[in-house]
């Protein structure tokens, strides 16, 4: 690449403009200043930039682009980014806004120049996955060796460089938070060069990779959480902008949000999210880090409602907090975890605030952080992290520095008493003491707090161990072990906090989707989250770029052959031909009432429920799914000594339907002879027709469904 102009030559010229713009009092004055600046630049032929190297890999285009061919006659915005960088993600909405306002025919082309930080980010397939994940539709070049970066003397991510129609440097914007100035520079440049008849309206050949992909059940799942007491998983289906709640047999019980992004509270069937990441489930409540909406959301499955607990829906810059949640701006929350602080158990949420490099607390009930005054329910406040992007450990939590914290795992039990943090950009796992907020290194990184390039793939102890951009952590209290999603090494690792020893559990180190004979022969692709189930015997992994939730059996040291999702939303397992089918007489009910189905089952004489097999029931309304909010309701059967009470709340507003709707309750029961030996599976279904009146009423109607196997 021939040596040409770089940003060092531009900075002295643009700095005068920036200073004048800071002092300008109105929009017209700002535009006039930019026009004067552009006229002065046009007289300078020394600001031509070098072209892209030949042989580079391009995405979203029909072929390579050049400033002397396809980009000639265009105003070009070069976005120097790397896909791990939260600051780079923050400016994508600014670029999307520009693309909506100005088309290629108008003379604007945005080109993403991917200049990798981590070795894993140089791989084209990984860049392609990031382009899909972040919905980037403009051309992207994979400049793996950062040649143009070095030629132009770019110094940090993100950097925006505006190029004129002759391949000449116009402006540079470093970092995020320049939406207004970017719009000013772009709008004025387009008008200026259109008036000079230097713009061309020719198209630049585009070919979006996403258009060639088949649909998938999951799309870049970011995080996964388990409620062991109810044997349910919650999945952040990030690429589909939705949250799934899944039974232990892989049945989708609830699908909230998607497939398009949005920001809406309300009923489960109307609420929307934007690239949710962190998730935690307890009983009938799911908490969600709605990352690109900059919100913390609550899903109440019992009430069928989604609400906002914190955030205003726009990226915030506040690094202190203290306001009530819905009035408190926050920035790219990436993970959430339940915690206890000076009050009742699980009275608050820990939040990994990736956008400001901090750990925050959102109080669900009144509580108190260490060395702080009491906080009222709803308060959202910073707990640890100065806001500087650093790998700085400190006994004082607000003087410590994090670098894009992306995963949380509370370990409140003694002797641990801490919150473990996957600090992705420093490639470390850190501990945050719950009693005083002291931040310490567990594994990874190095001792220089300003070096965020101390990464690798090395088993070892403490600082000698090396990770590459870990995104998730999960605590196994029964074993006293911490599992780590070492995302860019495509591995799952385990850390013993007592010895600070870090070892590989699963993964080959190469991106793939291979099921090997053992854990270390199986492959992953940028796993982003994980959680521990079955008392530490099972590890659920959000294998993000493979679009799977994988199940690791830690006892047998194998990856189970089935993904956790084996069926789509609102589908029930097929009943065997031998199943008993009972049709009940019609039941008179009213809109808004609750139908209580009391299930009474009797096992064959001499048998008992099988403890190791999951007996369960499902409630559906085939053909009239609206009766159950378009969900399949299910539950486990663990005790038949008392009737099972299964409520179905009818909508207060009916849909027009020609046929009388019905509820169908199906049961699958696994039982064995009490003395051991033979085991069997029994199944039955009950169809309950409903005669729904026209007048809404409150209250409930109970019907008993009884069957002896």
XYZ file of C-alpha atoms in Angstrom:
709
model
C 0.000 0.000 0.000
C 1.485 3.304 -1.050
C 2.258 5.776 1.711
C -0.257 8.607 1.622
C -1.970 10.977 4.037
C -2.868 9.962 7.582
C -4.837 11.377 10.499
C -1.786 13.139 11.921
C -1.994 15.590 9.021
C -5.715 16.128 9.591
C -5.767 16.669 13.362
C -4.182 20.180 13.414
C -6.662 21.371 10.773
C -9.753 19.783 12.303
C -8.885 20.849 15.857
C -9.491 24.482 14.881
C -12.920 23.534 13.517
C -13.782 21.496 16.624
C -12.895 24.422 18.868
C -15.020 26.819 16.806
C -17.969 24.391 16.823
C -17.786 24.111 20.609
C -18.268 27.870 20.823
C -20.998 28.119 18.149
C -24.424 29.159 19.428
C -26.803 27.820 16.756
C -27.099 25.202 14.023
C -26.711 27.644 11.122
C -23.446 28.941 12.539
C -22.184 25.356 12.884
C -23.070 24.530 9.283
C -21.336 27.688 8.028
C -18.179 26.738 9.922
C -18.185 23.268 8.335
C -18.734 24.750 4.839
C -15.751 27.093 5.315
C -13.651 24.144 6.532
C -14.585 22.004 3.514
C -13.779 24.791 1.037
C -10.363 25.134 2.631
C -9.790 21.351 2.451
C -10.713 21.249 -1.231
C -7.663 23.393 -1.975
C -5.427 20.804 -0.305
C -4.490 17.874 -2.543
C -2.262 16.306 0.132
C -5.128 14.628 2.010
C -5.658 11.584 -0.241
C -5.726 8.335 1.711
C -4.330 4.936 0.707
C -6.712 2.400 -0.836
C -7.696 -0.937 0.650
C -5.216 -3.753 0.140
C -6.024 -6.253 -2.569
C -7.075 -9.709 -1.421
C -8.938 -8.575 1.695
C -12.131 -10.410 2.680
C -15.356 -8.419 2.233
C -18.819 -8.964 3.691
C -22.222 -7.673 2.523
C -20.840 -6.820 -0.918
C -20.629 -8.502 -4.308
C -16.872 -7.947 -4.346
C -14.015 -5.748 -3.080
C -14.500 -1.977 -2.933
C -11.993 0.695 -3.951
C -11.805 4.475 -3.562
C -10.891 4.728 -7.229
C -13.827 2.639 -8.488
C -16.951 1.774 -6.474
C -16.429 4.491 -3.829
C -15.403 7.265 -6.218
C -17.927 10.089 -6.144
C -19.184 9.094 -2.702
C -18.894 10.504 0.792
C -17.607 7.498 2.729
C -17.777 6.938 6.489
C -15.112 4.467 7.584
C -16.017 2.826 10.901
C -12.865 1.342 12.441
C -14.201 -1.228 14.892
C -13.588 -4.559 16.529
C -16.620 -6.630 17.389
C -15.759 -7.299 21.045
C -15.800 -3.580 21.846
C -18.886 -2.236 23.645
C -18.042 1.319 22.567
C -18.085 0.152 18.937
C -21.499 -1.415 19.488
C -22.747 1.882 20.927
C -22.155 3.818 17.698
C -24.003 1.332 15.467
C -27.359 3.074 16.136
C -25.753 6.338 14.983
C -24.679 4.674 11.743
C -28.105 3.051 11.275
C -29.680 6.490 11.651
C -27.393 7.894 8.932
C -28.227 4.993 6.615
C -31.954 5.634 7.048
C -31.542 9.316 6.167
C -29.062 9.050 3.264
C -28.939 6.259 0.689
C -26.106 5.144 -1.576
C -27.877 6.965 -4.417
C -27.730 10.122 -2.278
C -23.956 9.708 -2.244
C -23.277 8.142 1.182
C -21.560 4.801 1.784
C -20.670 3.455 5.221
C -17.859 0.886 5.345
C -16.978 -1.029 8.477
C -13.229 -1.618 8.720
C -12.797 -4.508 11.136
C -9.402 -4.209 12.826
C -9.163 -7.017 15.356
C -7.993 -6.739 18.947
C -8.052 -10.470 19.722
C -6.652 -13.208 17.440
C -10.080 -14.840 17.398
C -11.501 -11.687 15.826
C -9.290 -11.991 12.759
C -11.165 -15.083 11.551
C -13.624 -14.222 8.777
C -16.351 -16.580 10.012
C -16.277 -14.936 13.441
C -16.498 -11.451 11.905
C -19.379 -12.713 9.763
C -21.191 -13.919 12.882
C -20.708 -10.531 14.529
C -22.068 -8.748 11.449
C -25.185 -10.910 11.693
C -25.479 -10.554 15.461
C -25.346 -6.752 15.366
C -27.479 -6.458 12.215
C -24.787 -4.619 10.249
C -26.051 -4.212 6.681
C -23.368 -1.953 5.213
C -20.138 -3.277 3.627
C -17.517 -4.607 6.036
C -13.892 -5.395 5.220
C -11.911 -7.799 7.385
C -8.583 -5.967 7.670
C -7.155 -8.683 9.907
C -3.639 -7.276 9.948
C -4.938 -3.712 10.504
C -3.031 -2.370 7.514
C -5.317 0.601 6.855
C -5.505 1.228 10.618
C -1.709 1.635 10.733
C -1.491 3.579 7.471
C -3.992 6.139 8.743
C -2.494 6.080 12.263
C -5.787 5.205 13.946
C -5.209 4.807 17.676
C -8.372 3.450 19.287
C -11.744 1.758 18.798
C -14.106 3.105 17.645
C -12.800 5.723 15.229
C -14.906 7.218 12.435
C -13.152 8.702 9.416
C -15.086 10.638 6.745
C -13.705 10.525 3.210
C -14.654 12.842 0.346
C -15.596 11.846 -3.224
C -11.956 12.076 -4.413
C -10.669 9.758 -1.674
C -9.655 12.760 0.421
C -9.693 12.976 4.219
C -12.444 15.185 5.643
C -13.036 14.508 9.337
C -12.223 12.118 12.157
C -14.260 11.311 15.271
C -12.654 9.266 18.049
C -14.713 7.258 20.548
C -18.482 7.215 21.032
C -21.027 9.914 21.774
C -20.630 11.988 18.584
C -24.063 11.437 17.002
C -24.851 15.126 16.480
C -21.413 16.016 15.120
C -21.367 12.960 12.855
C -24.732 14.019 11.416
C -23.494 17.613 11.002
C -20.314 16.530 9.190
C -22.123 14.035 6.960
C -25.112 16.225 6.029
C -22.957 19.240 5.261
C -20.439 17.217 3.234
C -23.189 15.715 1.078
C -24.695 19.125 0.371
C -21.300 20.699 -0.302
C -20.178 18.068 -2.826
C -23.625 17.817 -4.401
C -23.482 21.564 -5.085
C -20.060 21.083 -6.659
C -21.465 18.224 -8.821
C -18.860 15.812 -7.459
C -21.293 13.178 -6.129
C -22.338 10.123 -8.120
C -25.641 8.304 -7.722
C -24.331 4.896 -8.872
C -25.115 1.882 -6.679
C -22.533 -0.143 -4.812
C -23.214 -3.862 -5.209
C -24.458 -5.328 -1.937
C -25.129 -8.922 -1.012
C -26.248 -9.462 2.566
C -24.975 -12.710 4.063
C -28.059 -12.979 6.296
C -30.318 -13.374 3.257
C -28.724 -16.742 2.418
C -29.204 -18.295 5.857
C -31.978 -20.754 6.749
C -34.149 -19.929 9.791
C -33.045 -21.392 13.125
C -34.847 -22.048 16.383
C -32.270 -19.964 18.277
C -30.225 -17.043 16.995
C -27.021 -16.152 18.867
C -28.298 -17.071 22.355
C -26.286 -14.933 24.769
C -27.106 -16.235 28.239
C -28.962 -19.093 29.911
C -30.281 -19.437 33.483
C -31.817 -22.328 35.407
C -34.510 -22.580 38.072
C -33.639 -25.984 39.519
C -36.640 -26.063 41.850
C -39.014 -26.050 38.860
C -36.642 -27.626 36.352
C -36.976 -24.756 33.907
C -34.492 -22.811 31.827
C -34.665 -19.191 30.728
C -32.806 -18.375 27.505
C -31.859 -14.998 26.094
C -32.476 -15.673 22.395
C -30.493 -12.561 21.558
C -30.602 -12.597 17.769
C -34.369 -13.112 17.774
C -34.839 -10.313 20.367
C -36.826 -12.576 22.659
C -36.785 -14.539 25.914
C -37.685 -18.234 26.054
C -38.710 -20.245 29.110
C -38.130 -23.936 28.486
C -39.053 -27.082 30.407
C -36.592 -29.793 31.390
C -37.670 -31.849 28.363
C -36.944 -29.025 25.917
C -40.512 -27.802 25.548
C -40.898 -24.062 24.947
C -43.335 -22.902 27.606
C -43.155 -19.164 26.957
C -41.797 -17.117 24.071
C -41.753 -13.392 24.854
C -40.725 -10.826 22.248
C -39.243 -11.149 18.764
C -38.661 -11.740 15.995
C -38.010 -8.014 15.407
C -36.464 -5.686 17.960
C -38.565 -3.217 19.919
C -39.142 -1.619 23.314
C -42.585 -2.274 24.692
C -43.958 -3.367 28.062
C -47.294 -5.105 28.527
C -48.766 -8.552 27.956
C -46.437 -11.425 27.123
C -47.705 -11.578 23.552
C -47.083 -7.866 22.865
C -43.884 -7.062 24.798
C -40.657 -6.559 22.820
C -36.898 -6.529 23.505
C -33.708 -5.504 21.707
C -30.812 -7.987 21.862
C -31.378 -9.209 25.451
C -28.350 -10.786 27.129
C -28.292 -11.389 30.886
C -31.130 -13.390 32.394
C -32.115 -14.910 35.734
C -35.214 -16.937 36.634
C -36.741 -17.610 40.038
C -40.178 -19.167 40.279
C -42.551 -17.283 38.007
C -40.281 -14.232 37.667
C -37.624 -13.633 35.010
C -35.251 -10.654 35.116
C -33.656 -9.588 31.832
C -30.762 -7.331 30.851
C -32.344 -5.807 27.741
C -28.941 -4.787 26.475
C -29.467 -2.648 23.399
C -32.544 -0.988 24.900
C -30.376 -0.075 27.934
C -33.076 -1.432 30.266
C -33.593 -3.968 33.041
C -36.926 -5.734 32.478
C -39.092 -8.020 34.613
C -41.254 -10.808 33.210
C -44.047 -11.929 35.538
C -45.183 -15.277 34.134
C -48.023 -15.614 36.634
C -49.541 -12.233 35.786
C -48.506 -12.463 32.126
C -46.847 -9.034 32.182
C -43.515 -7.454 31.197
C -42.418 -4.252 32.961
C -39.356 -2.000 33.064
C -37.431 -1.862 36.347
C -34.545 0.410 35.341
C -33.390 2.536 32.426
C -34.978 5.145 30.182
C -34.533 3.338 26.859
C -31.533 5.398 25.759
C -27.846 4.909 26.489
C -26.867 6.747 29.667
C -23.539 8.214 30.721
C -24.236 8.506 34.463
C -21.599 6.640 36.486
C -23.093 7.159 39.952
C -26.823 6.410 39.809
C -29.093 6.788 42.791
C -32.364 7.564 41.016
C -35.413 5.341 41.004
C -35.049 2.680 38.329
C -37.315 3.945 35.510
C -35.747 7.425 35.852
C -32.149 6.165 35.992
C -30.279 6.088 32.640
C -28.036 3.037 32.300
C -25.673 1.764 29.618
C -25.585 -1.682 27.986
C -26.379 -3.994 30.910
C -24.877 -7.340 29.889
C -25.727 -9.644 32.790
C -27.891 -9.760 35.910
C -27.831 -11.885 39.057
C -29.936 -12.027 42.204
C -28.255 -10.944 45.407
C -28.881 -10.016 49.017
C -27.767 -6.732 50.579
C -28.828 -5.723 54.091
C -32.332 -7.103 53.818
C -34.377 -10.133 52.880
C -32.934 -12.802 50.615
C -32.745 -11.867 46.912
C -33.750 -8.279 47.617
C -31.651 -6.841 44.789
C -30.165 -7.454 41.357
C -26.489 -7.189 40.531
C -25.996 -5.685 37.079
C -22.864 -5.996 34.912
C -22.989 -2.529 33.332
C -20.712 -3.197 30.362
C -21.282 0.231 28.842
C -19.759 2.129 31.779
C -17.382 -0.648 32.938
C -19.049 -0.936 36.346
C -21.088 -3.194 38.635
C -24.448 -1.708 39.697
C -27.150 -2.698 42.165
C -30.897 -2.491 41.506
C -32.933 -2.849 44.697
C -36.098 -4.937 44.402
C -36.841 -4.297 48.075
C -35.281 -1.988 50.659
C -31.669 -2.881 51.373
C -28.184 -1.618 52.133
C -24.865 -1.956 50.347
C -21.668 -2.213 52.436
C -20.621 1.141 53.927
C -23.666 2.854 52.401
C -26.939 4.197 53.754
C -30.128 2.240 53.136
C -31.524 2.239 49.606
C -35.239 2.124 48.940
C -36.891 -0.414 46.661
C -36.486 0.664 43.044
C -33.177 2.501 43.545
C -30.487 1.811 40.953
C -26.944 2.720 42.000
C -23.286 2.077 41.121
C -21.516 -0.268 43.558
C -18.069 -0.858 42.058
C -15.966 0.495 39.220
C -14.584 3.970 38.579
C -15.936 4.031 35.026
C -12.421 3.978 33.598
C -11.777 0.988 31.329
C -9.048 -0.710 33.340
C -7.936 -3.934 34.978
C -7.493 -2.241 38.341
C -8.017 -4.117 41.599
C -8.572 -2.115 44.769
C -9.830 -2.503 48.323
C -12.160 0.424 47.653
C -14.817 -0.687 45.148
C -15.320 2.712 43.524
C -11.597 3.057 42.822
C -11.382 -0.331 41.110
C -11.504 -0.416 37.315
C -13.324 -2.953 35.133
C -13.164 -3.428 31.370
C -16.542 -4.343 29.945
C -17.815 -6.713 32.673
C -20.063 -9.236 30.923
C -20.842 -12.109 33.295
C -21.839 -12.417 36.962
C -21.962 -15.327 39.409
C -22.808 -14.733 43.102
C -21.074 -16.982 45.640
C -22.572 -15.637 48.898
C -21.643 -18.687 50.992
C -18.700 -18.526 53.367
C -15.777 -18.598 52.952
C -16.353 -17.086 49.513
C -18.775 -14.232 50.191
C -18.283 -12.578 46.817
C -19.599 -11.847 43.360
C -17.480 -13.304 40.551
C -17.181 -11.149 37.431
C -16.178 -12.163 33.907
C -14.330 -9.001 32.866
C -14.163 -9.538 29.125
C -11.876 -6.804 27.782
C -9.201 -7.433 30.431
C -9.533 -11.200 29.843
C -9.840 -11.817 33.575
C -12.180 -13.211 36.188
C -12.369 -10.965 39.253
C -14.014 -11.231 42.668
C -16.046 -8.481 44.336
C -16.346 -8.979 48.120
C -19.923 -8.692 49.365
C -18.911 -7.460 52.835
C -16.805 -4.465 51.792
C -16.663 -4.326 47.971
C -12.960 -5.123 47.660
C -12.049 -6.147 44.096
C -9.402 -8.830 43.580
C -8.022 -10.838 40.668
C -8.962 -14.509 40.500
C -7.384 -15.586 37.199
C -6.111 -14.089 33.946
C -4.760 -10.730 32.829
C -1.619 -9.260 34.320
C -0.598 -6.869 37.091
C -0.448 -3.704 34.972
C -3.973 -2.242 35.292
C -3.666 -0.395 31.974
C -2.700 -3.418 29.885
C -5.869 -4.850 28.353
C -3.938 -7.034 25.929
C -2.774 -9.698 28.415
C -4.767 -12.562 26.914
C -4.091 -16.090 25.729
C -5.091 -19.692 26.331
C -3.030 -21.058 29.195
C -4.002 -23.268 32.119
C -2.428 -22.086 35.315
C -2.770 -20.323 38.629
C -3.906 -16.758 39.145
C -2.178 -14.273 36.874
C -0.287 -17.080 35.107
C -3.537 -18.426 33.675
C -4.645 -16.773 30.436
C -8.128 -16.294 28.987
C -9.405 -14.590 25.829
C -12.465 -12.349 26.275
C -14.510 -14.457 28.746
C -18.214 -13.557 28.720
C -19.791 -15.853 31.317
C -19.265 -17.350 34.780
C -21.358 -19.839 36.791
C -20.922 -20.884 40.424
C -21.348 -24.488 41.583
C -21.833 -24.142 45.368
C -21.904 -27.883 46.126
C -18.452 -28.317 44.610
C -17.048 -24.870 45.406
C -16.033 -24.413 41.765
C -16.444 -21.616 39.254
C -17.084 -22.384 35.568
C -16.014 -19.876 32.927
C -17.157 -19.379 29.339
C -13.761 -18.546 27.800
C -15.530 -17.231 24.754
C -12.816 -16.366 22.239
C -10.875 -19.542 23.077
C -14.081 -21.527 22.381
C -13.643 -23.368 25.677
C -15.308 -23.960 29.012
C -12.889 -23.742 31.936
C -13.134 -24.341 35.675
C -11.478 -22.392 38.485
C -10.915 -23.562 42.049
C -11.109 -20.348 44.104
C -9.119 -21.937 46.925
C -6.057 -22.567 44.781
C -6.898 -20.083 41.964
C -6.063 -22.899 39.544
C -7.732 -22.648 36.116
C -8.155 -25.720 33.883
C -9.942 -26.629 30.652
C -13.171 -28.610 31.062
C -14.500 -28.678 27.502
C -13.644 -27.480 24.019
C -10.827 -28.048 21.537
C -9.772 -24.413 21.270
C -10.971 -24.230 17.668
C -14.365 -22.869 16.668
C -16.660 -25.708 15.628
C -19.817 -27.646 16.359
C -18.489 -31.171 16.757
C -19.776 -33.648 19.341
C -16.725 -35.615 20.453
C -16.458 -38.715 22.587
C -15.499 -36.507 25.534
C -15.753 -32.902 26.648
C -12.320 -31.874 25.407
C -12.984 -33.433 21.992
C -16.224 -31.452 21.595
C -16.153 -27.988 20.060
C -17.949 -24.691 20.667
C -18.113 -21.324 18.922
C -17.819 -18.277 21.160
C -19.922 -19.590 24.071
C -21.361 -16.531 25.811
C -23.092 -17.798 28.931
C -23.533 -20.847 31.150
C -25.310 -22.029 34.282
C -25.059 -24.964 36.670
C -27.929 -27.418 37.218
C -28.716 -30.740 38.891
C -26.621 -29.948 41.970
C -23.493 -29.266 39.955
C -23.736 -32.372 37.780
C -24.889 -30.565 34.629
C -23.661 -27.455 32.846
C -25.923 -25.635 30.382
C -23.940 -23.626 27.822
C -25.205 -20.893 25.512
C -23.087 -21.836 22.473
C -23.702 -18.473 20.899
C -22.361 -18.693 17.351
C -23.645 -22.256 16.951
C -27.178 -21.115 17.915
C -27.506 -23.920 20.477
C -27.946 -24.523 24.193
C -25.630 -27.456 24.895
C -25.823 -29.708 27.932
C -22.590 -30.933 29.524
C -22.815 -33.956 31.833
C -19.953 -33.334 34.267
C -20.247 -36.830 35.789
C -19.799 -38.742 32.522
C -17.729 -35.916 30.982
C -19.758 -35.893 27.784
C -21.848 -33.402 25.841
C -25.365 -34.780 25.594
C -26.306 -35.474 21.961
C -29.574 -33.505 22.080
C -29.709 -29.725 22.230
C -31.965 -28.467 25.003
C -34.519 -27.209 22.470
C -36.034 -30.133 20.640
C -39.367 -28.584 19.676
C -40.713 -25.204 18.706
C -42.996 -22.836 20.552
C -46.492 -23.966 21.449
C -45.910 -27.632 20.592
C -46.610 -30.576 22.902
C -45.122 -34.068 22.806
C -47.161 -36.599 20.870
C -49.270 -38.943 22.976
C -48.650 -42.671 22.427
C -51.429 -44.711 20.803
C -51.966 -46.537 24.090
C -52.846 -43.319 25.932
C -56.321 -43.019 27.426
C -58.331 -40.131 25.995
C -61.143 -38.715 28.114
C -63.631 -36.128 26.812
C -65.411 -34.153 29.509
C -68.911 -32.621 29.226
C -68.983 -28.914 28.281
C -68.194 -26.454 31.090
C -69.964 -23.081 31.333
C -67.492 -20.275 32.038
C -67.193 -16.505 31.573
C -64.439 -14.258 30.176
C -61.907 -13.331 32.866
C -62.656 -16.344 35.059
C -60.108 -18.929 36.175
C -60.705 -22.570 35.272
C -59.178 -24.725 38.014
C -58.436 -28.213 36.733
C -58.015 -30.629 39.642
C -56.110 -33.652 38.434
C -56.530 -36.896 40.401
C -54.390 -39.812 39.183
C -54.028 -43.348 40.551
C -51.063 -45.550 39.682
C -51.329 -49.307 39.098
C -51.256 -51.263 42.321
C -47.769 -51.960 43.615
C -46.079 -49.168 41.667
C -44.625 -45.759 42.530
C -43.415 -42.733 40.599
C -39.957 -43.167 39.109
C -37.650 -40.602 40.716
C -35.160 -40.452 37.828
C -37.737 -39.992 35.037
C -39.579 -36.680 34.601
C -43.337 -37.269 34.917
C -45.133 -34.142 33.699
C -48.340 -32.542 32.417
C -49.082 -30.050 29.653
C -52.088 -27.798 29.178
C -52.841 -26.634 25.626
C -55.673 -25.230 23.536
C -55.025 -26.464 20.019
C -56.624 -24.228 17.421
C -57.462 -21.651 20.096
C -54.013 -20.886 21.516
C -55.169 -17.372 22.426
C -57.005 -18.911 25.404
C -53.611 -19.484 27.078
C -51.832 -16.400 25.760
C -50.301 -18.407 22.881
C -48.276 -20.438 25.392
C -48.078 -24.088 26.354
C -48.315 -24.469 30.128
C -46.539 -27.408 31.694
C -45.411 -28.722 35.075
C -43.754 -31.651 36.775
C -45.597 -34.454 38.551
C -43.695 -35.407 41.703
C -46.448 -36.395 44.150
C -49.811 -38.078 43.524
C -50.979 -38.267 47.137
C -52.983 -35.049 46.618
C -54.822 -33.635 43.616
C -52.802 -31.374 41.323
C -54.425 -27.963 40.908
C -53.800 -26.438 37.471
C -55.274 -22.951 36.882
C -56.080 -21.510 33.442
C -56.982 -17.787 33.416
C -59.325 -16.993 30.543
C -58.844 -13.679 28.668
C -61.201 -10.887 29.654
C -61.698 -10.111 25.970
C -62.713 -12.952 23.667
C -61.638 -13.546 20.093
C -64.289 -14.322 17.522
C -64.367 -18.065 16.877
C -66.809 -20.347 15.118
C -66.166 -23.493 17.165
C -66.435 -23.959 20.926
C -62.876 -23.878 22.284
C -61.422 -26.642 24.435
C -58.605 -27.061 26.918
C -56.568 -30.259 26.700
C -54.649 -31.533 29.715
C -52.190 -34.312 28.877
C -50.130 -36.296 31.364
C -47.091 -38.552 31.062
C -46.370 -40.664 34.134
C -43.305 -42.878 34.669
C -43.705 -45.540 37.342
C -41.879 -48.648 38.575
C -42.755 -51.623 40.748
C -42.272 -50.640 44.384
C -39.919 -53.564 44.953
C -37.782 -52.710 41.949
C -37.654 -54.269 38.527
C -40.090 -53.367 35.748
C -40.765 -49.723 34.899
C -43.381 -48.322 32.554
C -44.705 -45.100 31.052
C -48.412 -44.247 31.219
C -50.155 -41.394 29.410
C -53.635 -39.898 29.288
C -55.369 -36.773 28.014
C -58.480 -34.902 29.115
C -60.363 -32.624 26.730
C -62.503 -30.015 28.421
C -64.895 -28.155 26.043
C -65.801 -24.635 27.170
C -69.079 -22.798 26.747
C -67.934 -19.208 27.193
C -70.595 -16.640 27.989
C -70.571 -13.068 26.774
C -70.467 -11.268 30.149
C -67.054 -11.003 31.853
C -66.914 -12.213 35.460
C -64.330 -12.707 38.180
C -63.904 -15.787 40.323
C -63.173 -19.371 39.373
C -64.782 -22.584 38.195
C -63.392 -25.935 39.325
C -63.597 -29.237 37.462
C -62.131 -32.558 38.620
C -60.310 -34.769 36.138
C -59.772 -38.270 37.530
C -58.107 -41.301 35.980
C -56.778 -44.645 37.228
C -53.971 -46.174 35.160
